[in-house]
mmCIF file of C-alpha atoms in Angstrom:
data_model
loop_
_atom_site.group_PDB
_atom_site.id
_atom_site.type_symbol
_atom_site.label_atom_id
_atom_site.label_comp_id
_atom_site.label_asym_id
_atom_site.label_seq_id
_atom_site.Cartn_x
_atom_site.Cartn_y
_atom_site.Cartn_z
ATOM 1 C CA UNK T 1 136.470 -131.322 65.970
ATOM 2 C CA UNK T 2 137.491 -130.408 62.275
ATOM 3 C CA UNK T 3 137.757 -134.042 61.206
ATOM 4 C CA UNK T 4 135.256 -135.532 63.160
ATOM 5 C CA UNK T 5 132.482 -132.487 63.977
ATOM 6 C CA UNK T 6 129.981 -135.237 65.785
ATOM 7 C CA UNK T 7 132.972 -136.180 68.405
ATOM 8 C CA UNK T 8 131.020 -135.405 71.924
ATOM 9 C CA UNK T 9 134.108 -136.157 73.543
ATOM 10 C CA UNK T 10 136.194 -133.254 72.093
ATOM 11 C CA UNK T 11 133.520 -131.142 72.616
ATOM 12 C CA UNK T 12 133.223 -131.748 76.407
ATOM 13 C CA UNK T 13 136.906 -131.388 76.951
ATOM 14 C CA UNK T 14 137.071 -128.110 75.331
ATOM 15 C CA UNK T 15 134.509 -127.172 77.382
ATOM 16 C CA UNK T 16 136.493 -128.341 80.566
ATOM 17 C CA UNK T 17 139.602 -126.276 79.147
ATOM 18 C CA UNK T 18 137.227 -123.450 78.571
ATOM 19 C CA UNK T 19 135.772 -123.842 82.459
ATOM 20 C CA UNK T 20 139.601 -123.895 83.579
ATOM 21 C CA UNK T 21 140.156 -120.808 81.575
ATOM 22 C CA UNK T 22 137.139 -119.062 83.408
ATOM 23 C CA UNK T 23 135.381 -118.784 79.853
ATOM 24 C CA UNK T 24 131.951 -120.147 81.115
ATOM 25 C CA UNK T 25 130.117 -119.096 78.171
ATOM 26 C CA UNK T 26 132.402 -121.134 75.944
ATOM 27 C CA UNK T 27 132.298 -124.025 78.063
ATOM 28 C CA UNK T 28 128.398 -124.086 78.242
ATOM 29 C CA UNK T 29 128.440 -123.889 74.482
ATOM 30 C CA UNK T 30 130.702 -126.986 74.250
ATOM 31 C CA UNK T 31 128.938 -129.137 76.777
ATOM 32 C CA UNK T 32 125.480 -128.366 75.026
ATOM 33 C CA UNK T 33 127.282 -129.292 71.490
ATOM 34 C CA UNK T 34 128.538 -132.570 73.579
ATOM 35 C CA UNK T 35 124.837 -133.617 74.487
ATOM 36 C CA UNK T 36 123.628 -132.532 71.061
ATOM 37 C CA UNK T 37 126.013 -135.481 70.104
ATOM 38 C CA UNK T 38 125.808 -137.753 72.336
ATOM 39 C CA UNK T 39 122.415 -137.260 74.171
ATOM 40 C CA UNK T 40 122.715 -140.277 77.047
ATOM 41 C CA UNK T 41 126.077 -138.713 78.538
ATOM 42 C CA UNK T 42 125.586 -138.164 82.049
ATOM 43 C CA UNK T 43 129.087 -136.581 82.097
ATOM 44 C CA UNK T 44 128.297 -133.979 79.897
ATOM 45 C CA UNK T 45 124.960 -133.032 81.762
ATOM 46 C CA UNK T 46 126.964 -132.798 84.789
ATOM 47 C CA UNK T 47 129.632 -130.646 83.507
ATOM 48 C CA UNK T 48 127.034 -128.567 81.962
ATOM 49 C CA UNK T 49 125.081 -128.073 85.408
ATOM 50 C CA UNK T 50 128.398 -127.277 86.703
ATOM 51 C CA UNK T 51 129.385 -124.417 84.400
ATOM 52 C CA UNK T 52 125.570 -123.122 84.803
ATOM 53 C CA UNK T 53 126.228 -123.353 88.613
ATOM 54 C CA UNK T 54 129.321 -121.374 88.579
ATOM 55 C CA UNK T 55 127.515 -118.796 86.436
ATOM 56 C CA UNK T 56 124.812 -118.389 88.963
ATOM 57 C CA UNK T 57 122.430 -119.847 86.895
ATOM 58 C CA UNK T 58 121.115 -122.245 89.338
ATOM 59 C CA UNK T 59 117.630 -123.174 88.167
ATOM 60 C CA UNK T 60 119.411 -124.167 84.908
ATOM 61 C CA UNK T 61 121.981 -126.075 86.548
ATOM 62 C CA UNK T 62 119.437 -128.109 88.496
ATOM 63 C CA UNK T 63 117.507 -129.021 85.057
ATOM 64 C CA UNK T 64 120.917 -130.493 84.141
ATOM 65 C CA UNK T 65 122.067 -131.981 86.898
ATOM 66 C CA UNK T 66 118.474 -133.984 86.844
ATOM 67 C CA UNK T 67 118.939 -135.105 83.017
ATOM 68 C CA UNK T 68 122.015 -136.093 84.210
ATOM 69 C CA UNK T 69 120.728 -138.555 86.942
ATOM 70 C CA UNK T 70 117.654 -139.411 84.251
ATOM 71 C CA UNK T 71 120.647 -141.005 81.856
ATOM 72 C CA UNK T 72 122.726 -142.049 85.129
ATOM 73 C CA UNK T 73 122.121 -142.736 88.790
ATOM 74 C CA UNK T 74 125.186 -141.399 90.325
ATOM 75 C CA UNK T 75 126.363 -140.099 94.013
ATOM 76 C CA UNK T 76 128.394 -137.349 92.949
ATOM 77 C CA UNK T 77 125.833 -135.619 90.897
ATOM 78 C CA UNK T 78 122.915 -136.242 93.483
ATOM 79 C CA UNK T 79 125.244 -134.221 95.750
ATOM 80 C CA UNK T 80 125.718 -131.647 93.140
ATOM 81 C CA UNK T 81 122.243 -131.283 92.820
ATOM 82 C CA UNK T 82 121.725 -130.941 96.862
ATOM 83 C CA UNK T 83 124.417 -128.332 96.701
ATOM 84 C CA UNK T 84 122.572 -125.904 94.155
ATOM 85 C CA UNK T 85 119.673 -127.032 96.014
ATOM 86 C CA UNK T 86 120.782 -125.612 99.291
ATOM 87 C CA UNK T 87 121.981 -122.237 97.676
ATOM 88 C CA UNK T 88 118.237 -122.107 96.554
ATOM 89 C CA UNK T 89 117.341 -122.270 100.180
ATOM 90 C CA UNK T 90 115.821 -125.537 99.544
ATOM 91 C CA UNK T 91 116.712 -127.631 102.542
ATOM 92 C CA UNK T 92 114.443 -130.506 102.521
ATOM 93 C CA UNK T 93 115.205 -131.212 98.958
ATOM 94 C CA UNK T 94 119.019 -130.857 99.479
ATOM 95 C CA UNK T 95 118.537 -133.591 102.181
ATOM 96 C CA UNK T 96 116.795 -135.701 100.192
ATOM 97 C CA UNK T 97 119.424 -135.512 97.345
ATOM 98 C CA UNK T 98 122.398 -136.175 100.054
ATOM 99 C CA UNK T 99 120.491 -139.159 101.496
ATOM 100 C CA UNK T 100 120.129 -140.613 97.811
ATOM 101 C CA UNK T 101 123.872 -139.718 97.457
ATOM 102 C CA UNK T 102 124.407 -141.603 100.805
ATOM 103 C CA UNK T 103 122.637 -144.710 99.624
ATOM 104 C CA UNK T 104 124.621 -144.959 96.432
ATOM 105 C CA UNK T 105 127.555 -144.201 97.785
ATOM 106 C CA UNK T 106 127.450 -144.496 101.966
ATOM 107 C CA UNK T 107 131.296 -143.407 102.361
ATOM 108 C CA UNK T 108 130.960 -140.531 100.269
ATOM 109 C CA UNK T 109 132.290 -137.680 102.750
ATOM 110 C CA UNK T 110 131.616 -134.670 101.139
ATOM 111 C CA UNK T 111 127.843 -136.104 100.969
ATOM 112 C CA UNK T 112 128.074 -136.560 104.963
ATOM 113 C CA UNK T 113 129.616 -132.823 105.575
ATOM 114 C CA UNK T 114 126.917 -131.038 102.906
ATOM 115 C CA UNK T 115 124.066 -132.921 104.550
ATOM 116 C CA UNK T 116 124.876 -131.758 107.849
ATOM 117 C CA UNK T 117 126.004 -128.304 106.935
ATOM 118 C CA UNK T 118 122.328 -128.111 104.985
ATOM 119 C CA UNK T 119 120.938 -129.676 108.373
ATOM 120 C CA UNK T 120 122.205 -126.990 110.388
ATOM 121 C CA UNK T 121 121.419 -124.142 108.237
ATOM 122 C CA UNK T 122 117.833 -125.022 108.231
ATOM 123 C CA UNK T 123 118.239 -125.013 112.296
ATOM 124 C CA UNK T 124 118.356 -128.817 112.959
ATOM 125 C CA UNK T 125 121.302 -128.821 115.105
ATOM 126 C CA UNK T 126 120.907 -132.444 116.666
ATOM 127 C CA UNK T 127 120.481 -133.883 113.181
ATOM 128 C CA UNK T 128 123.704 -131.579 111.668
ATOM 129 C CA UNK T 129 125.766 -132.858 114.812
ATOM 130 C CA UNK T 130 124.867 -136.606 113.768
ATOM 131 C CA UNK T 131 125.503 -136.079 110.070
ATOM 132 C CA UNK T 132 128.752 -133.872 110.753
ATOM 133 C CA UNK T 133 130.139 -136.359 113.320
ATOM 134 C CA UNK T 134 129.530 -139.467 110.773
ATOM 135 C CA UNK T 135 131.525 -137.312 108.263
ATOM 136 C CA UNK T 136 134.054 -136.971 110.555
ATOM 137 C CA UNK T 137 134.363 -140.510 111.737
ATOM 138 C CA UNK T 138 134.861 -141.513 108.822
ATOM 139 C CA UNK T 139 137.923 -139.385 108.168
ATOM 140 C CA UNK T 140 139.766 -140.651 111.280
ATOM 141 C CA UNK T 141 142.732 -142.409 110.586
ATOM 142 C CA UNK T 142 143.003 -145.518 113.035
ATOM 143 C CA UNK T 143 146.108 -144.652 115.432
ATOM 144 C CA UNK T 144 147.352 -145.997 119.052
ATOM 145 C CA UNK T 145 148.922 -142.564 119.394
ATOM 146 C CA UNK T 146 147.113 -140.960 122.499
ATOM 147 C CA UNK T 147 148.003 -137.575 121.202
ATOM 148 C CA UNK T 148 146.632 -138.028 117.942
ATOM 149 C CA UNK T 149 143.396 -139.657 119.477
ATOM 150 C CA UNK T 150 143.259 -136.723 121.845
ATOM 151 C CA UNK T 151 143.551 -134.368 119.022
ATOM 152 C CA UNK T 152 140.837 -135.727 116.667
ATOM 153 C CA UNK T 153 138.292 -136.169 120.086
ATOM 154 C CA UNK T 154 138.851 -132.092 120.590
ATOM 155 C CA UNK T 155 138.230 -131.573 116.867
ATOM 156 C CA UNK T 156 134.917 -133.543 117.145
ATOM 157 C CA UNK T 157 133.855 -131.645 120.670
ATOM 158 C CA UNK T 158 135.066 -128.363 119.237
ATOM 159 C CA UNK T 159 132.503 -129.009 116.460
ATOM 160 C CA UNK T 160 129.562 -130.227 118.529
ATOM 161 C CA UNK T 161 130.394 -126.966 120.693
ATOM 162 C CA UNK T 162 129.730 -124.679 117.877
ATOM 163 C CA UNK T 163 126.694 -125.966 116.426
ATOM 164 C CA UNK T 164 125.335 -126.100 119.884
ATOM 165 C CA UNK T 165 125.824 -122.380 120.284
ATOM 166 C CA UNK T 166 123.589 -122.302 116.819
ATOM 167 C CA UNK T 167 126.828 -121.543 115.130
ATOM 168 C CA UNK T 168 126.553 -122.904 111.493
ATOM 169 C CA UNK T 169 129.396 -123.960 109.434
ATOM 170 C CA UNK T 170 130.457 -122.236 106.101
ATOM 171 C CA UNK T 171 129.234 -124.181 103.042
ATOM 172 C CA UNK T 172 132.630 -123.930 101.540
ATOM 173 C CA UNK T 173 134.388 -125.993 104.433
ATOM 174 C CA UNK T 174 134.466 -126.200 108.242
ATOM 175 C CA UNK T 175 137.866 -127.974 108.094
ATOM 176 C CA UNK T 176 139.258 -124.843 106.732
ATOM 177 C CA UNK T 177 137.758 -122.689 109.582
ATOM 178 C CA UNK T 178 138.925 -125.287 112.128
ATOM 179 C CA UNK T 179 142.487 -124.446 110.552
ATOM 180 C CA UNK T 180 142.352 -121.019 110.666
ATOM 181 C CA UNK T 181 141.193 -120.493 114.207
ATOM 182 C CA UNK T 182 143.972 -123.288 115.435
ATOM 183 C CA UNK T 183 146.435 -120.362 113.536
ATOM 184 C CA UNK T 184 145.041 -117.932 115.631
ATOM 185 C CA UNK T 185 145.241 -119.367 118.873
ATOM 186 C CA UNK T 186 148.749 -120.550 117.861
ATOM 187 C CA UNK T 187 149.597 -116.873 117.026
ATOM 188 C CA UNK T 188 148.039 -115.741 119.901
ATOM 189 C CA UNK T 189 150.093 -117.886 122.247
ATOM 190 C CA UNK T 190 153.169 -116.735 120.615
ATOM 191 C CA UNK T 191 152.442 -112.944 121.256
ATOM 192 C CA UNK T 192 151.556 -113.885 124.800
ATOM 193 C CA UNK T 193 154.856 -115.502 125.122
ATOM 194 C CA UNK T 194 157.124 -113.017 123.902
#
């Protein structure tokens, strides 16, 4: 930056370093400088949006994601925008963003999953089951092993049953919860065997 003060990529990269260090104010300042020097760079707007979201400035983050999309239509940015809209309780708008992300990238697993979480949280369980089932189906590795097939089927059955009982999966990840539940079941079985 000393030798090239208008080098947007340098400001952006420093912003990423500051994010990793947890210095969000410095990161935000550097992302803003990157945008000053390269206003048509969607990636810098996206990074700025993420840093603002991390800071809790949801309205500002949403504005930056929209600015990124005005420069470049991108599935991941649509997903990021959807995530912030969910945090604000704007489920219809979030689901629309996830739909747009999936129009651009139909196999984007995060968009299928997050759409299902938004639908579930909004009380649309049937739609959530369809979205989350699609996300799981895309993740399943083809197998001829009967045990593996049964295991994958039981995961889907567990998720559908939980949603049917009105249990909303956490926004951070349904997969983590299933692993924790399995470990708890395994630990419980061990204590019964002893």
